Amino acid sequence: MRTVEDFVTLLRDELALPVTADDLGRDLDTVESWDSVHLLALCTILERETGRSLPFAAVLEAPSLDAVYRLAVRS
Amino acid sequence: MSGYTPDTAHLNAAHPDAAADALGEIRALHRSGRLAAAYPTVQRLLAGLGGADLLAAGRLLARLDPDDVLAAHPAIAAPAIAVTGHGTLSGLVPALSAELARLGLLGRLSLSDFDTWVLDLVDPDSALYAGRPAFVLLLLDPEVIADELPNPWRADDAEQVLAQKVALVERIADVFAATGRGATLVLNTIPLPHELTAQLLDLRERARLGAAWREANARLLRLAGTHPAVATVDLDPLLAAGVAAREPRAAVYAHAHLSDRLLAGFARQVAHLVRGATGGGRKVLALDLDDTVWGGVLGEVGPEGIEVDGGYRGQAFRRFQQVVRQIGAQGVLLAAVSKNDLEPVVAVLREHPGMVLREDDFAAVRADWGPKHRHLTELAAELGLGVDSIVFVDDNPFERGVVRSELPGVAVVEVDDEPALHVSRLLADGWFDVRELTSDDVARPARYRAERARRRLLDTAGSVDDYLRGLDITVTVDPAAPAQLARVSQLTLRTNQFNLNTRRLRPAEVVALAEDPAVQVLTVTSADRFGDNGLVGVVLTRRAGAALHIDDFLLSCRVFARGIEQSVLSAVLRRAHETGAAEVRAAYTRTAKNGKVADFYPQAGFVTLSADEAGAQFRHDLCDLPAAPPHVRLTARFEKDAP
């Protein structure tokens, strides 16, 4: 996973979230079908997809999906 | 196949395209909103998935509303399953959704709030019990113990906490037995984390902790023996196979104390438990021969060339044969399905000095050049079973593919050119697991051998009447003894065709009925000149005033149409008449599989009171009692022996 488009596909395919790139900046609570348990699943999936270790605590505190994406691709 | 054991994790890697296609198809169904409508096809799509792919499919399936699936497919077994425990439980949902769907089941799951397990299960009036679940999963994790330890702590602190917690679970098992209404309480052994045991620096202290921990787990496992409603899943074998017990970050930050892979392994075993309670048992292990049972192709290398005893690979095949024989000794019917000429196959089974498996170990040996799905269909017909009771093992991807696509109900086990892995592949799924193996299960292979002899008699008899007379059938009706109640439950769970009302009764429910003074749980056992059929039928009657109600009447498909059912019914009616009943009431409830017994009661002189699509109600006034078929020798006892 490298691009925002990859990330959106991953959210749709892996978590069944009906999101588009426009939704990434929203507060998580306003994302359709969102549930806080998704963050934990997302940590595992992103580590598998990127092959890199993720700061779980920071992801669990992320205010938006965009913030999660930036943590996943940070250099 | 398996999502959690390292030696099988690469199975899907052998067919990454097929797995990606299947997952892609499930995603497409989800995106187009057709997943609920297409739910029965999901079972086939999930069959080749494992590990992360299966979990990904499970996350999509977990989003389904069970009511939508049931609206489209009302016949799917959809037990209510309540999940409670100490930590975050949501990680179990995708795994359980996938594992149930993979077995053709649908879970109606409800999760308790965080750490409410004690109230959920100790209080008989809790919301959990009010939801009438068929299964309750109490997920126990190491933090159940660790959270209660003082800081700093010593081994005796842990010993105390372990003893308290297990005593609490034992108390819960008692409450559950009284409150659970026949439901099953599923427990698990608690993994001992290195992070905990290594905190004790004194090695003798550490050993004490280890001993106390194992004693606690042993007590949890023993609960299944003392409480019929309890099943304890042993997580140790999964841990021994290399599954990490937990992901420390998920545990620390999100209170998810057991790893996704461990939960997946747990979910698989739970799904098989649920499968066993809904009538979906497997009874036949059908084996390819070349490169599955022995090494090499018999037609090419000849009997002296096959690998079956000596040499490295020979030892591996020998070990596999021993395990197959072990499974066959526990009531699973073994069958050989091979593309070979029959004669050399039989010669190997009879004469090859290195073989463990012999001709007598097999209920059927089929070898010719026809397609294997046709063999399996004929095999099922020959054994009087559905193809969905077959587990098929083959090393050839082509043969597996054909069977998967032609007979989606057959469970297919993949083995390959590494025979040392055959055993773990075969056992990765608990296809043949049962709550309690009955004596009837164990006797099954011998019974099928007798059945073959009966067929030979039928082939030579002049008429059906000659055949039935020649069988010399004896039938005994008896009140169920305590030791028979497990088999009674099993018959209610597994009998589909000759089952008038198809009430599935779990062991605890049968025990409760047997204790009800108004109810009689009657067993039907039969035998003929070829052997003992064992406990083959159940009749449940209930006295209400001047009426006797026949609440259940079921007979194993292997013995019906021999006059046994008419003999038993006539005995029940005679008994009702002798004990002063004014009438006998009975009902028929239609299912997809019991159409052939719709007229059973009218044919015995019952009057139809009402009938519609769903079934019918009948009454017999006991004036004109039906005669028992003359070729059946019947003994009926209705009084329990004095204790």
XYZ file of C-alpha atoms in Angstrom, chain B residues 80-577:
498
model
C -27.788 -17.622 18.875
C -24.249 -17.351 20.249
C -23.420 -15.058 23.157
C -19.800 -14.051 23.709
C -18.579 -12.794 27.061
C -15.230 -12.480 28.758
C -12.666 -10.280 30.365
C -11.104 -8.195 27.605
C -12.066 -6.800 24.222
C -14.104 -9.516 22.519
C -14.658 -7.995 19.087
C -11.606 -9.703 17.589
C -13.442 -13.016 17.751
C -16.369 -11.878 15.606
C -14.775 -11.934 12.120
C -13.091 -15.291 12.798
C -16.276 -16.850 14.119
C -18.375 -15.421 11.275
C -15.996 -16.926 8.727
C -15.649 -20.312 10.425
C -19.419 -20.731 10.777
C -20.083 -19.682 7.175
C -17.395 -22.126 6.072
C -19.479 -24.937 7.580
C -22.719 -23.638 6.063
C -23.897 -22.142 9.345
C -24.877 -18.638 10.344
C -24.143 -17.199 13.771
C -26.471 -14.796 15.472
C -23.759 -13.300 17.662
C -24.155 -10.986 20.615
C -21.206 -9.548 22.494
C -21.301 -8.596 26.140
C -19.931 -5.320 27.387
C -16.345 -5.140 28.521
C -15.576 -7.392 31.515
C -19.148 -8.238 32.498
C -18.711 -12.025 32.363
C -19.260 -12.689 36.054
C -22.588 -10.852 36.219
C -23.611 -12.226 32.829
C -23.224 -15.787 33.978
C -23.746 -15.825 37.771
C -27.034 -13.937 37.672
C -29.778 -16.220 36.293
C -31.785 -13.114 35.362
C -29.002 -11.528 33.312
C -29.572 -10.139 29.843
C -27.297 -12.872 28.514
C -29.553 -15.691 29.734
C -32.653 -13.708 28.710
C -31.369 -13.790 25.121
C -31.756 -17.623 25.164
C -28.439 -18.332 23.456
C -27.737 -21.878 22.247
C -24.023 -21.318 22.882
C -22.253 -19.089 25.359
C -18.556 -18.490 24.841
C -16.737 -17.435 27.990
C -13.412 -16.251 26.646
C -10.779 -16.579 29.360
C -7.464 -14.781 28.888
C -4.301 -14.475 31.020
C -5.301 -11.033 32.264
C -8.213 -12.615 34.148
C -5.440 -13.752 36.481
C -2.749 -11.121 35.961
C -5.048 -8.157 36.612
C -5.737 -9.427 40.136
C -2.121 -9.876 41.187
C -0.675 -7.377 43.669
C 2.433 -5.480 42.717
C 4.923 -6.886 43.543
C 3.604 -10.468 43.567
C 4.812 -13.972 44.317
C 3.805 -17.450 43.204
C 1.447 -17.955 46.131
C -0.460 -14.800 45.139
C -0.999 -16.302 41.698
C -1.983 -19.637 43.230
C -4.709 -17.893 45.229
C -6.054 -15.932 42.264
C -6.043 -19.027 40.054
C -7.930 -21.042 42.682
C -10.493 -18.251 43.155
C -11.095 -17.772 39.451
C -11.461 -21.446 38.675
C -13.844 -21.816 41.618
C -15.820 -18.943 40.135
C -15.955 -20.630 36.740
C -17.038 -23.866 38.422
C -19.825 -21.968 40.163
C -20.797 -20.477 36.816
C -20.969 -23.962 35.337
C -23.418 -24.925 38.094
C -25.573 -21.850 37.520
C -25.424 -22.483 33.805
C -26.575 -26.075 34.198
C -29.667 -24.819 36.003
C -30.299 -21.737 33.864
C -28.936 -22.428 30.400
C -31.981 -24.365 29.103
C -29.911 -26.913 27.257
C -27.394 -24.398 25.945
C -23.668 -25.123 25.790
C -21.107 -23.143 27.762
C -17.798 -23.050 25.903
C -14.667 -22.379 27.951
C -11.024 -22.330 26.967
C -7.781 -23.131 28.718
C -5.793 -20.023 29.621
C -2.421 -19.522 27.920
C 0.487 -18.884 30.295
C 2.446 -15.929 28.897
C 6.213 -15.789 29.117
C 5.807 -12.162 30.173
C 4.148 -13.373 33.341
C 6.155 -16.415 34.315
C 9.484 -14.676 33.604
C 8.645 -12.015 36.172
C 9.453 -14.564 38.863
C 13.231 -14.780 39.061
C 13.397 -17.684 41.502
C 13.093 -20.742 39.317
C 11.365 -22.809 42.002
C 8.754 -20.043 42.407
C 8.380 -19.940 38.652
C 7.827 -23.692 38.565
C 5.157 -23.346 41.269
C 3.366 -20.771 39.159
C 3.567 -23.074 36.150
C 2.170 -25.985 38.136
C -0.690 -23.946 39.606
C -1.526 -22.549 36.186
C -1.699 -26.018 34.648
C -3.777 -27.266 37.573
C -6.251 -24.464 36.927
C -6.427 -25.392 33.245
C -6.814 -29.053 34.130
C -9.797 -28.143 36.314
C -11.327 -26.195 33.415
C -10.871 -29.200 31.143
C -12.353 -31.576 33.732
C -15.487 -29.427 33.962
C -16.507 -30.832 30.592
C -16.569 -34.281 32.191
C -18.679 -33.305 35.193
C -21.018 -30.807 33.496
C -22.749 -32.022 30.304
C -23.457 -28.425 29.283
C -19.755 -27.443 29.323
C -17.237 -27.861 26.517
C -13.666 -26.671 27.113
C -11.490 -25.857 24.120
C -7.871 -26.740 24.845
C -5.738 -23.942 23.406
C -2.435 -25.656 24.266
C -2.174 -27.648 21.009
C -2.611 -24.430 19.036
C 0.088 -22.736 21.088
C 2.320 -25.771 20.620
C 1.863 -25.435 16.861
C 3.467 -22.004 17.079
C 0.517 -19.642 17.337
C 1.407 -16.618 19.476
C -0.950 -16.302 22.446
C -1.124 -12.537 22.184
C 0.022 -9.373 20.456
C 1.407 -7.255 23.319
C 0.462 -3.911 21.788
C -3.131 -4.988 21.135
C -3.250 -6.351 24.678
C -1.796 -3.284 26.365
C -3.520 -0.599 24.320
C -6.826 -2.196 23.408
C -7.294 -4.957 26.029
C -7.392 -7.522 23.245
C -5.626 -10.201 25.266
C -5.618 -13.080 22.801
C -4.084 -12.866 19.332
C -6.175 -12.911 16.160
C -4.608 -16.201 15.098
C -5.316 -17.862 18.415
C -8.905 -16.603 18.263
C -9.143 -17.978 14.722
C -8.062 -21.412 15.929
C -10.512 -21.197 18.828
C -13.283 -20.088 16.443
C -12.664 -23.092 14.196
C -13.181 -25.483 17.089
C -16.253 -23.609 18.274
C -17.703 -23.746 14.756
C -17.273 -27.529 14.707
C -18.987 -27.731 18.110
C -21.897 -25.727 16.706
C -21.896 -27.903 13.592
C -22.172 -30.989 15.786
C -25.202 -29.520 17.560
C -27.044 -28.688 14.361
C -26.909 -32.091 12.710
C -23.990 -31.546 10.350
C -21.725 -34.456 11.232
C -19.267 -36.092 8.840
C -19.171 -39.880 8.802
C -17.030 -40.943 5.853
C -13.329 -40.483 5.164
C -12.822 -41.117 1.446
C -9.182 -41.507 0.465
C -7.376 -41.374 -2.809
C -4.730 -44.134 -2.842
C -1.729 -43.281 -5.104
C 0.470 -40.717 -3.310
C -2.151 -40.259 -0.613
C -2.280 -43.626 1.182
C 0.923 -44.987 -0.360
C 3.753 -43.368 -2.296
C 3.937 -43.823 -6.051
C 1.438 -44.775 -8.740
C 0.496 -48.437 -8.362
C -0.215 -48.873 -12.073
C 3.302 -47.704 -12.922
C 5.555 -49.047 -10.168
C 3.609 -52.194 -9.251
C 2.926 -53.498 -5.728
C 6.616 -53.952 -4.924
C 7.361 -50.359 -5.996
C 4.906 -48.439 -3.825
C 6.270 -46.595 -0.783
C 4.437 -47.834 2.243
C 6.835 -49.160 4.823
C 10.594 -48.881 4.356
C 12.506 -45.742 3.505
C 11.872 -42.179 4.617
C 8.747 -41.591 2.548
C 7.449 -45.082 3.264
C 7.543 -44.286 6.978
C 5.575 -41.098 6.354
C 2.838 -42.995 4.486
C 2.823 -45.677 7.170
C 2.277 -43.021 9.822
C -0.595 -41.565 7.792
C -2.192 -45.000 7.453
C -1.958 -45.515 11.202
C -3.765 -42.237 11.832
C -6.449 -43.119 9.279
C -6.933 -46.451 11.026
C -7.122 -44.659 14.377
C -9.924 -42.460 12.998
C -11.673 -45.469 11.495
C -11.625 -47.183 14.879
C -13.751 -44.339 16.236
C -16.718 -44.878 13.987
C -15.668 -43.044 10.842
C -16.324 -45.094 7.715
C -13.244 -45.422 5.544
C -13.518 -45.594 1.789
C -10.925 -45.876 -0.960
C -11.613 -43.949 -4.162
C -8.890 -44.548 -6.689
C -8.196 -44.231 -10.397
C -6.759 -47.700 -10.772
C -7.860 -51.140 -11.816
C -9.711 -52.768 -8.929
C -7.813 -56.044 -8.926
C -4.299 -54.744 -8.123
C -5.743 -52.366 -5.511
C -7.500 -55.213 -3.719
C -4.345 -57.318 -4.003
C -2.310 -54.606 -2.228
C -4.948 -54.204 0.479
C -5.010 -57.970 1.053
C -1.442 -59.053 0.555
C 1.093 -56.231 0.670
C 3.217 -56.942 3.754
C 3.857 -53.258 4.492
C 0.276 -52.023 4.558
C -1.336 -50.918 7.830
C -4.757 -50.404 6.244
C -6.415 -53.600 5.071
C -9.470 -54.374 2.979
C -11.526 -54.985 6.126
C -10.762 -51.490 7.380
C -12.698 -50.036 4.455
C -16.476 -49.855 4.234
C -16.062 -49.525 0.472
C -13.237 -49.798 -2.042
C -13.906 -48.180 -5.399
C -11.233 -48.335 -8.052
C -11.777 -47.721 -11.735
C -11.219 -44.932 -14.227
C -14.449 -43.014 -13.766
C -14.541 -39.464 -12.388
C -14.153 -39.247 -8.625
C -17.196 -37.091 -8.023
C -19.297 -39.893 -9.515
C -17.544 -42.400 -7.254
C -18.323 -40.269 -4.239
C -21.977 -39.860 -5.213
C -22.344 -43.617 -5.658
C -20.424 -44.263 -2.480
C -22.805 -42.034 -0.509
C -25.798 -43.836 -2.009
C -24.256 -47.227 -1.223
C -23.696 -46.219 2.399
C -27.129 -44.623 2.697
C -25.648 -41.216 3.519
C -25.600 -37.768 1.930
C -22.488 -36.583 0.075
C -22.262 -33.853 2.717
C -21.164 -36.512 5.193
C -17.978 -37.179 3.193
C -14.472 -35.835 3.790
C -12.314 -36.452 0.718
C -8.497 -36.519 0.709
C -6.486 -36.357 -2.512
C -3.007 -35.181 -3.474
C -4.090 -34.319 -7.008
C -5.262 -30.700 -7.445
C -7.286 -31.632 -10.522
C -9.275 -34.305 -8.680
C -9.826 -31.991 -5.726
C -10.995 -29.220 -8.033
C -13.502 -31.450 -9.820
C -14.931 -32.734 -6.546
C -15.134 -29.201 -5.114
C -17.020 -27.864 -8.092
C -19.282 -30.881 -8.692
C -20.004 -31.721 -5.062
C -19.697 -28.553 -2.967
C -21.032 -30.403 0.084
C -17.978 -32.667 0.267
C -15.208 -31.391 2.541
C -11.941 -31.605 0.634
C -8.603 -32.042 2.404
C -5.520 -31.067 0.432
C -2.407 -33.175 0.734
C 0.548 -32.813 -1.603
C 3.842 -34.468 -2.491
C 5.187 -34.135 1.071
C 3.717 -37.148 2.897
C 5.173 -36.091 6.251
C 2.534 -33.349 6.269
C -0.412 -35.621 5.424
C -1.336 -36.210 9.068
C -1.432 -32.555 10.084
C -3.427 -31.690 6.964
C -5.964 -34.399 7.721
C -6.342 -33.313 11.340
C -6.214 -29.528 10.814
C -9.988 -29.439 10.750
C -12.106 -31.238 13.311
C -14.439 -32.682 10.674
C -15.203 -35.791 12.691
C -15.174 -34.226 16.162
C -18.202 -35.072 18.278
C -19.166 -33.957 21.797
C -19.311 -37.531 22.960
C -18.495 -40.632 20.983
C -21.270 -43.151 21.558
C -20.948 -46.925 21.497
C -23.111 -46.748 18.419
C -20.522 -44.568 16.666
C -17.794 -47.059 17.407
C -19.868 -49.939 16.078
C -20.712 -48.154 12.822
C -18.079 -49.741 10.553
C -19.100 -53.265 11.617
C -22.699 -52.366 10.947
C -21.927 -51.267 7.439
C -20.128 -54.537 6.801
C -23.310 -56.297 7.926
C -25.294 -54.038 5.615
C -23.270 -55.286 2.677
C -24.242 -58.849 3.633
C -27.909 -57.773 3.793
C -27.658 -56.394 0.283
C -26.364 -59.690 -0.936
C -29.414 -61.369 0.665
C -31.728 -58.816 -0.962
C -30.121 -59.531 -4.318
C -30.782 -63.262 -3.947
C -34.216 -63.134 -2.235
C -37.255 -63.860 -4.392
C -39.319 -60.928 -3.097
C -39.140 -58.112 -0.581
C -41.316 -60.154 1.798
C -38.936 -63.104 1.491
C -36.081 -60.724 2.204
C -37.722 -59.225 5.286
C -38.618 -62.665 6.642
C -35.088 -63.820 5.941
C -33.655 -60.944 7.934
C -35.176 -62.231 11.206
C -35.594 -58.762 12.702
C -35.894 -58.224 16.432
C -36.871 -54.870 17.918
C -36.811 -53.751 21.528
C -38.507 -50.679 22.935
C -37.201 -49.580 26.325
C -37.211 -46.490 28.525
C -33.862 -44.764 27.957
C -31.177 -45.621 30.508
C -28.913 -42.773 31.668
C -26.007 -44.148 29.644
C -28.116 -43.975 26.472
C -29.064 -40.305 26.711
C -26.007 -39.103 24.762
C -26.937 -41.412 21.893
C -30.566 -40.248 22.109
C -29.408 -36.647 21.751
C -27.134 -37.611 18.884
C -29.998 -39.280 17.017
C -32.174 -36.177 17.385
C -29.297 -34.067 16.085
C -28.388 -36.257 13.148
C -31.609 -37.845 11.921
C -33.103 -35.934 9.038
C -35.261 -38.239 6.925
C -37.296 -40.389 9.303
C -37.854 -37.630 11.817
C -41.462 -36.562 12.276
C -40.798 -33.306 14.101
C -37.025 -32.729 13.828
C -36.568 -31.327 17.312
C -32.819 -31.076 17.855
C -32.134 -31.938 21.484
C -28.765 -31.302 23.070
C -27.617 -33.766 25.748
C -28.682 -31.533 28.628
C -32.163 -31.161 27.128
C -32.558 -34.925 26.841
C -31.501 -35.319 30.477
C -34.138 -32.764 31.495
C -36.838 -34.576 29.508
C -35.849 -37.933 30.983
C -36.329 -36.464 34.456
C -39.805 -35.133 33.626
C -42.338 -37.564 35.171
C -44.914 -36.805 32.444
C -42.468 -37.659 29.668
C -41.210 -41.032 28.496
C -37.994 -41.176 26.516
C -38.200 -44.493 24.695
C -35.318 -46.051 22.845
C -35.622 -48.411 19.892
C -32.907 -51.007 19.398
C -32.890 -53.554 16.635
C -30.927 -56.527 15.398
C -31.160 -59.057 12.623
C -29.331 -62.183 11.523
C -26.437 -60.106 10.221
C -25.787 -58.228 13.412
C -26.807 -55.729 15.968
C -28.052 -52.376 14.717
C -27.783 -50.787 18.156
C -29.927 -47.881 19.294
C -31.613 -46.815 16.083
C -34.699 -44.877 17.117
C -36.260 -42.599 19.701
C -39.863 -41.998 20.647
C -40.764 -39.266 23.099
C -44.217 -39.439 24.599
C -45.917 -37.091 27.016
C -49.057 -37.828 29.018
C -51.438 -34.906 29.412
C -54.737 -35.908 31.027
C -56.465 -38.566 28.971
C -54.265 -37.952 25.931
C -50.880 -39.390 25.111
C -48.837 -37.084 22.890
C -46.087 -38.471 20.661
C -43.760 -35.456 20.640
C -40.931 -37.068 18.701
C -40.623 -40.180 16.583
C -37.414 -40.771 14.720
C -35.547 -43.682 13.268
C -32.090 -43.953 11.764
C -32.241 -44.042 7.984
C -30.284 -47.273 7.907
C -33.165 -49.363 9.288
C -36.381 -47.854 8.059
C -38.730 -49.517 5.605
C -38.239 -52.879 7.325
C -41.402 -52.719 9.403
C -39.593 -51.513 12.529
C -41.383 -48.158 12.614
C -44.843 -49.771 12.314
C -44.002 -52.275 15.066
C -42.885 -49.555 17.444
C -45.885 -47.329 16.758
C -48.274 -50.216 17.260
C -46.614 -50.986 20.615
C -46.902 -47.350 21.722
C -50.598 -47.272 20.796
C -51.273 -50.568 22.546
C -49.552 -49.274 25.656
C -51.588 -46.048 25.540
C -54.754 -48.116 25.329
